[in-house]
PDB file of C-alpha atoms in Angstrom:
ATOM      1  CA  UNK A   1       0.114   0.186   0.057  1.00 93.00           C
ATOM      2  CA  UNK A   2       1.157   3.377  -0.676  1.00 94.00           C
ATOM      3  CA  UNK A   3      -0.452   6.383   0.705  1.00 94.00           C
ATOM      4  CA  UNK A   4       0.782  10.018   2.171  1.00 93.00           C
ATOM      5  CA  UNK A   5      -2.102  10.604   4.847  1.00 94.00           C
ATOM      6  CA  UNK A   6      -1.893  14.255   6.111  1.00 93.00           C
ATOM      7  CA  UNK A   7      -4.014  14.139   8.857  1.00 94.00           C
ATOM      8  CA  UNK A   8      -5.425  11.575  11.569  1.00 94.00           C
ATOM      9  CA  UNK A   9      -9.191  11.759   9.852  1.00 94.00           C
ATOM     10  CA  UNK A  10      -6.743   9.648   6.948  1.00 95.00           C
ATOM     11  CA  UNK A  11      -6.568   6.057   7.242  1.00 95.00           C
ATOM     12  CA  UNK A  12      -5.796   3.171   5.156  1.00 96.00           C
ATOM     13  CA  UNK A  13      -4.668  -0.586   5.698  1.00 95.00           C
ATOM     14  CA  UNK A  14      -6.084  -4.147   6.643  1.00 93.00           C
ATOM     15  CA  UNK A  15      -9.015  -4.763   8.389  1.00 91.00           C
ATOM     16  CA  UNK A  16     -10.728  -7.966   9.957  1.00 88.00           C
ATOM     17  CA  UNK A  17     -14.509  -7.073   9.912  1.00 84.00           C
ATOM     18  CA  UNK A  18     -17.472  -8.115  11.233  1.00 77.00           C
ATOM     19  CA  UNK A  19     -19.519  -4.651  11.111  1.00 76.00           C
ATOM     20  CA  UNK A  20     -19.239  -1.090  11.749  1.00 74.00           C
ATOM     21  CA  UNK A  21     -19.790  -1.889  15.436  1.00 75.00           C
ATOM     22  CA  UNK A  22     -17.379  -4.750  15.452  1.00 81.00           C
ATOM     23  CA  UNK A  23     -13.650  -4.996  13.713  1.00 86.00           C
ATOM     24  CA  UNK A  24      -9.984  -4.451  13.743  1.00 90.00           C
ATOM     25  CA  UNK A  25      -8.130  -2.121  11.391  1.00 92.00           C
ATOM     26  CA  UNK A  26      -4.468  -1.729  11.349  1.00 93.00           C
ATOM     27  CA  UNK A  27      -3.794   1.057   9.056  1.00 94.00           C
ATOM     28  CA  UNK A  28      -1.463   3.801   7.890  1.00 95.00           C
ATOM     29  CA  UNK A  29      -2.473   7.440   9.138  1.00 95.00           C
ATOM     30  CA  UNK A  30      -1.220  10.629  10.237  1.00 95.00           C
ATOM     31  CA  UNK A  31      -0.499  12.545  13.621  1.00 95.00           C
ATOM     32  CA  UNK A  32      -2.344  15.783  14.263  1.00 94.00           C
ATOM     33  CA  UNK A  33       1.286  17.178  12.898  1.00 94.00           C
ATOM     34  CA  UNK A  34       1.169  15.193   9.837  1.00 92.00           C
ATOM     35  CA  UNK A  35       3.855  12.204  10.303  1.00 94.00           C
ATOM     36  CA  UNK A  36       3.047   9.304   9.268  1.00 95.00           C
ATOM     37  CA  UNK A  37       2.457   6.564  11.803  1.00 95.00           C
ATOM     38  CA  UNK A  38       0.765   2.963  11.977  1.00 95.00           C
ATOM     39  CA  UNK A  39      -2.387   2.548  14.229  1.00 95.00           C
ATOM     40  CA  UNK A  40      -4.840  -0.073  15.270  1.00 93.00           C
ATOM     41  CA  UNK A  41      -8.563   0.600  15.914  1.00 92.00           C
ATOM     42  CA  UNK A  42     -10.387  -2.061  17.779  1.00 89.00           C
ATOM     43  CA  UNK A  43     -14.160  -1.901  17.836  1.00 85.00           C
ATOM     44  CA  UNK A  44     -16.450  -4.564  19.708  1.00 78.00           C
ATOM     45  CA  UNK A  45     -19.786  -4.296  20.569  1.00 72.00           C
ATOM     46  CA  UNK A  46     -19.191  -3.372  23.792  1.00 76.00           C
ATOM     47  CA  UNK A  47     -16.000  -1.005  23.751  1.00 79.00           C
ATOM     48  CA  UNK A  48     -13.788   0.741  21.235  1.00 83.00           C
ATOM     49  CA  UNK A  49      -9.907   1.509  21.281  1.00 85.00           C
ATOM     50  CA  UNK A  50      -7.143   2.923  19.068  1.00 88.00           C
ATOM     51  CA  UNK A  51      -3.515   2.617  19.714  1.00 89.00           C
ATOM     52  CA  UNK A  52      -0.420   3.831  17.639  1.00 91.00           C
ATOM     53  CA  UNK A  53       1.976   0.858  16.983  1.00 90.00           C
ATOM     54  CA  UNK A  54       5.573   0.790  17.287  1.00 89.00           C
ATOM     55  CA  UNK A  55       6.664   0.907  13.978  1.00 92.00           C
ATOM     56  CA  UNK A  56       8.181   3.603  12.092  1.00 91.00           C
ATOM     57  CA  UNK A  57       6.698   3.943   8.188  1.00 92.00           C
ATOM     58  CA  UNK A  58       8.625   6.569   7.411  1.00 89.00           C
ATOM     59  CA  UNK A  59       7.820  10.031   5.702  1.00 89.00           C
ATOM     60  CA  UNK A  60       7.185   8.433   2.372  1.00 90.00           C
ATOM     61  CA  UNK A  61       6.991   5.109   0.276  1.00 92.00           C
ATOM     62  CA  UNK A  62       5.144   1.768   0.411  1.00 94.00           C
ATOM     63  CA  UNK A  63       3.979  -0.101   3.991  1.00 94.00           C
ATOM     64  CA  UNK A  64       3.423  -3.599   3.447  1.00 94.00           C
ATOM     65  CA  UNK A  65       0.862  -4.876   5.911  1.00 93.00           C
ATOM     66  CA  UNK A  66      -0.421  -8.890   6.316  1.00 90.00           C
ATOM     67  CA  UNK A  67      -2.882 -10.229   8.959  1.00 89.00           C
ATOM     68  CA  UNK A  68      -2.561 -13.929   9.697  1.00 86.00           C
ATOM     69  CA  UNK A  69      -4.607 -16.211  12.111  1.00 78.00           C
ATOM     70  CA  UNK A  70      -2.512 -17.626  15.217  1.00 74.00           C
ATOM     71  CA  UNK A  71      -5.390 -20.124  16.656  1.00 68.00           C
ATOM     72  CA  UNK A  72      -8.383 -17.939  17.831  1.00 74.00           C
ATOM     73  CA  UNK A  73      -6.223 -14.642  17.279  1.00 84.00           C
ATOM     74  CA  UNK A  74      -4.865 -12.397  14.455  1.00 86.00           C
ATOM     75  CA  UNK A  75      -1.313 -10.910  14.381  1.00 88.00           C
ATOM     76  CA  UNK A  76      -0.607  -8.023  11.977  1.00 91.00           C
ATOM     77  CA  UNK A  77       2.798  -7.623  10.520  1.00 92.00           C
ATOM     78  CA  UNK A  78       4.246  -4.588   8.607  1.00 93.00           C
ATOM     79  CA  UNK A  79       7.429  -4.229   6.432  1.00 93.00           C
ATOM     80  CA  UNK A  80       9.009  -1.117   4.403  1.00 94.00           C
ATOM     81  CA  UNK A  81      10.513  -3.434   1.870  1.00 92.00           C
ATOM     82  CA  UNK A  82       8.122  -6.848   1.717  1.00 90.00           C
ATOM     83  CA  UNK A  83      11.019  -8.740   2.860  1.00 89.00           C
ATOM     84  CA  UNK A  84      11.836  -8.132   6.331  1.00 91.00           C
ATOM     85  CA  UNK A  85       8.495  -8.186   8.501  1.00 92.00           C
ATOM     86  CA  UNK A  86       8.020  -7.108  11.990  1.00 92.00           C
ATOM     87  CA  UNK A  87       5.186  -7.993  14.428  1.00 91.00           C
ATOM     88  CA  UNK A  88       2.644  -4.999  15.045  1.00 90.00           C
ATOM     89  CA  UNK A  89       1.823  -5.460  18.836  1.00 83.00           C
ATOM     90  CA  UNK A  90       0.664  -8.599  20.197  1.00 83.00           C
ATOM     91  CA  UNK A  91      -2.248 -11.138  18.860  1.00 87.00           C
ATOM     92  CA  UNK A  92      -5.907  -9.703  18.823  1.00 86.00           C
ATOM     93  CA  UNK A  93      -8.539 -12.357  19.837  1.00 84.00           C
ATOM     94  CA  UNK A  94     -10.887 -11.752  17.394  1.00 80.00           C
ATOM     95  CA  UNK A  95     -13.794 -14.213  19.173  1.00 74.00           C
ATOM     96  CA  UNK A  96     -15.694 -10.734  18.990  1.00 75.00           C
ATOM     97  CA  UNK A  97     -15.964 -10.954  15.266  1.00 75.00           C
ATOM     98  CA  UNK A  98     -18.774 -13.527  15.656  1.00 65.00           C
ATOM     99  CA  UNK A  99     -22.063 -14.197  15.261  1.00 62.00           C
ATOM    100  CA  UNK A 100     -22.144 -15.131  19.080  1.00 61.00           C
ATOM    101  CA  UNK A 101     -20.320 -12.241  20.649  1.00 57.00           C
ATOM    102  CA  UNK A 102     -22.273 -10.192  23.207  1.00 58.00           C
ATOM    103  CA  UNK A 103     -25.369 -12.258  23.012  1.00 60.00           C
ATOM    104  CA  UNK A 104     -26.710 -10.157  20.131  1.00 60.00           C
ATOM    105  CA  UNK A 105     -28.516 -11.048  17.223  1.00 59.00           C
ATOM    106  CA  UNK A 106     -25.953 -11.036  14.513  1.00 56.00           C
ATOM    107  CA  UNK A 107     -25.514 -12.956  11.115  1.00 62.00           C
ATOM    108  CA  UNK A 108     -23.067 -11.702   8.908  1.00 64.00           C
ATOM    109  CA  UNK A 109     -20.086 -13.595   9.292  1.00 67.00           C
ATOM    110  CA  UNK A 110     -16.415 -11.909   9.879  1.00 73.00           C
ATOM    111  CA  UNK A 111     -14.455 -10.922   6.654  1.00 78.00           C
ATOM    112  CA  UNK A 112     -10.741  -9.840   5.907  1.00 82.00           C
ATOM    113  CA  UNK A 113     -10.078  -7.114   3.301  1.00 86.00           C
ATOM    114  CA  UNK A 114      -8.386  -3.735   2.740  1.00 92.00           C
ATOM    115  CA  UNK A 115      -9.896  -0.058   3.679  1.00 91.00           C
ATOM    116  CA  UNK A 116      -9.480   3.520   3.182  1.00 92.00           C
ATOM    117  CA  UNK A 117     -11.099   5.631   5.288  1.00 91.00           C
ATOM    118  CA  UNK A 118     -11.522   9.875   5.432  1.00 91.00           C
ATOM    119  CA  UNK A 119     -13.816  10.577   8.512  1.00 84.00           C
ATOM    120  CA  UNK A 120     -13.104  14.404   7.543  1.00 86.00           C
ATOM    121  CA  UNK A 121     -14.360  13.956   4.134  1.00 83.00           C
ATOM    122  CA  UNK A 122     -11.266  15.359   2.387  1.00 81.00           C
ATOM    123  CA  UNK A 123      -9.987  14.128  -0.724  1.00 83.00           C
ATOM    124  CA  UNK A 124      -7.138  11.643  -0.565  1.00 88.00           C
ATOM    125  CA  UNK A 125      -5.708   8.555  -2.303  1.00 90.00           C
ATOM    126  CA  UNK A 126      -4.048   5.378  -1.136  1.00 93.00           C
ATOM    127  CA  UNK A 127      -3.115   2.681  -3.741  1.00 93.00           C
ATOM    128  CA  UNK A 128      -3.267  -1.086  -2.889  1.00 92.00           C
ATOM    129  CA  UNK A 129      -1.149  -3.373  -4.865  1.00 89.00           C
ATOM    130  CA  UNK A 130      -0.337  -7.164  -5.275  1.00 85.00           C
ATOM    131  CA  UNK A 131      -3.246  -7.830  -2.632  1.00 86.00           C
ATOM    132  CA  UNK A 132      -4.042 -11.311  -1.797  1.00 80.00           C
ATOM    133  CA  UNK A 133      -5.705 -13.609   0.226  1.00 75.00           C
ATOM    134  CA  UNK A 134      -4.306 -17.156   1.385  1.00 72.00           C
ATOM    135  CA  UNK A 135      -6.174 -19.784   3.161  1.00 66.00           C
ATOM    136  CA  UNK A 136      -5.405 -23.338   4.047  1.00 62.00           C
ATOM    137  CA  UNK A 137      -8.321 -26.082   3.030  1.00 58.00           C
ATOM    138  CA  UNK A 138      -9.555 -26.913   6.747  1.00 56.00           C
ATOM    139  CA  UNK A 139      -9.184 -30.803   7.678  1.00 58.00           C
ATOM    140  CA  UNK A 140     -11.453 -32.511   9.909  1.00 61.00           C
ATOM    141  CA  UNK A 141      -9.936 -35.353  12.080  1.00 66.00           C
ATOM    142  CA  UNK A 142     -12.018 -37.339  14.484  1.00 68.00           C
ATOM    143  CA  UNK A 143     -14.597 -34.504  14.379  1.00 61.00           C
ATOM    144  CA  UNK A 144     -12.132 -31.976  15.189  1.00 61.00           C
ATOM    145  CA  UNK A 145     -10.972 -29.104  12.753  1.00 54.00           C
ATOM    146  CA  UNK A 146      -7.281 -29.227  12.144  1.00 54.00           C
ATOM    147  CA  UNK A 147      -4.729 -26.542  11.064  1.00 50.00           C
ATOM    148  CA  UNK A 148      -2.986 -27.862   8.125  1.00 46.00           C
ATOM    149  CA  UNK A 149      -0.812 -25.434   6.837  1.00 45.00           C
ATOM    150  CA  UNK A 150       0.209 -21.961   8.562  1.00 45.00           C
ATOM    151  CA  UNK A 151       1.655 -19.313   6.291  1.00 46.00           C
ATOM    152  CA  UNK A 152       4.708 -17.732   8.028  1.00 47.00           C
ATOM    153  CA  UNK A 153       4.543 -13.670   7.991  1.00 49.00           C
ATOM    154  CA  UNK A 154       5.879 -12.415   4.486  1.00 49.00           C
ATOM    155  CA  UNK A 155       5.684 -15.737   2.584  1.00 49.00           C
ATOM    156  CA  UNK A 156       2.339 -15.520   1.328  1.00 47.00           C
ATOM    157  CA  UNK A 157       1.617 -15.442  -2.255  1.00 42.00           C
ATOM    158  CA  UNK A 158      -0.891 -14.877  -4.911  1.00 35.00           C
TER     159      UNK A 158
END
């Protein structure tokens, strides 16, 4: 992804999404002073939080983002060159991105994707390229779901 956000309202990145009230969004944005930074927004049916992440995306140039399941959690990774990957924060429990979370009537299922947001309605652009989704075929053994293959960060291919 390549983008030059100039204010906190500009956000572009990868998202694990249930709906507008339940999602985790790892994104490139800007500080109030216009410096690029990576942040994570986490919303559930009962709470919301936002944190700046310990990764310097530099002043310009592409930032590669990836999310990968680790059991019932998701972990995000970032890279400036597409080869050397750094984990962003800790794995995130994604049970809240479920039809069964918070005792509410919900039925959409969870999604993964890319997103660009401008909550201030100013014009800006984020360019996504080489987007891919890699999955493993689920396997059942004695009625239990088994993970067959995990793809290490930075090794997904299209």
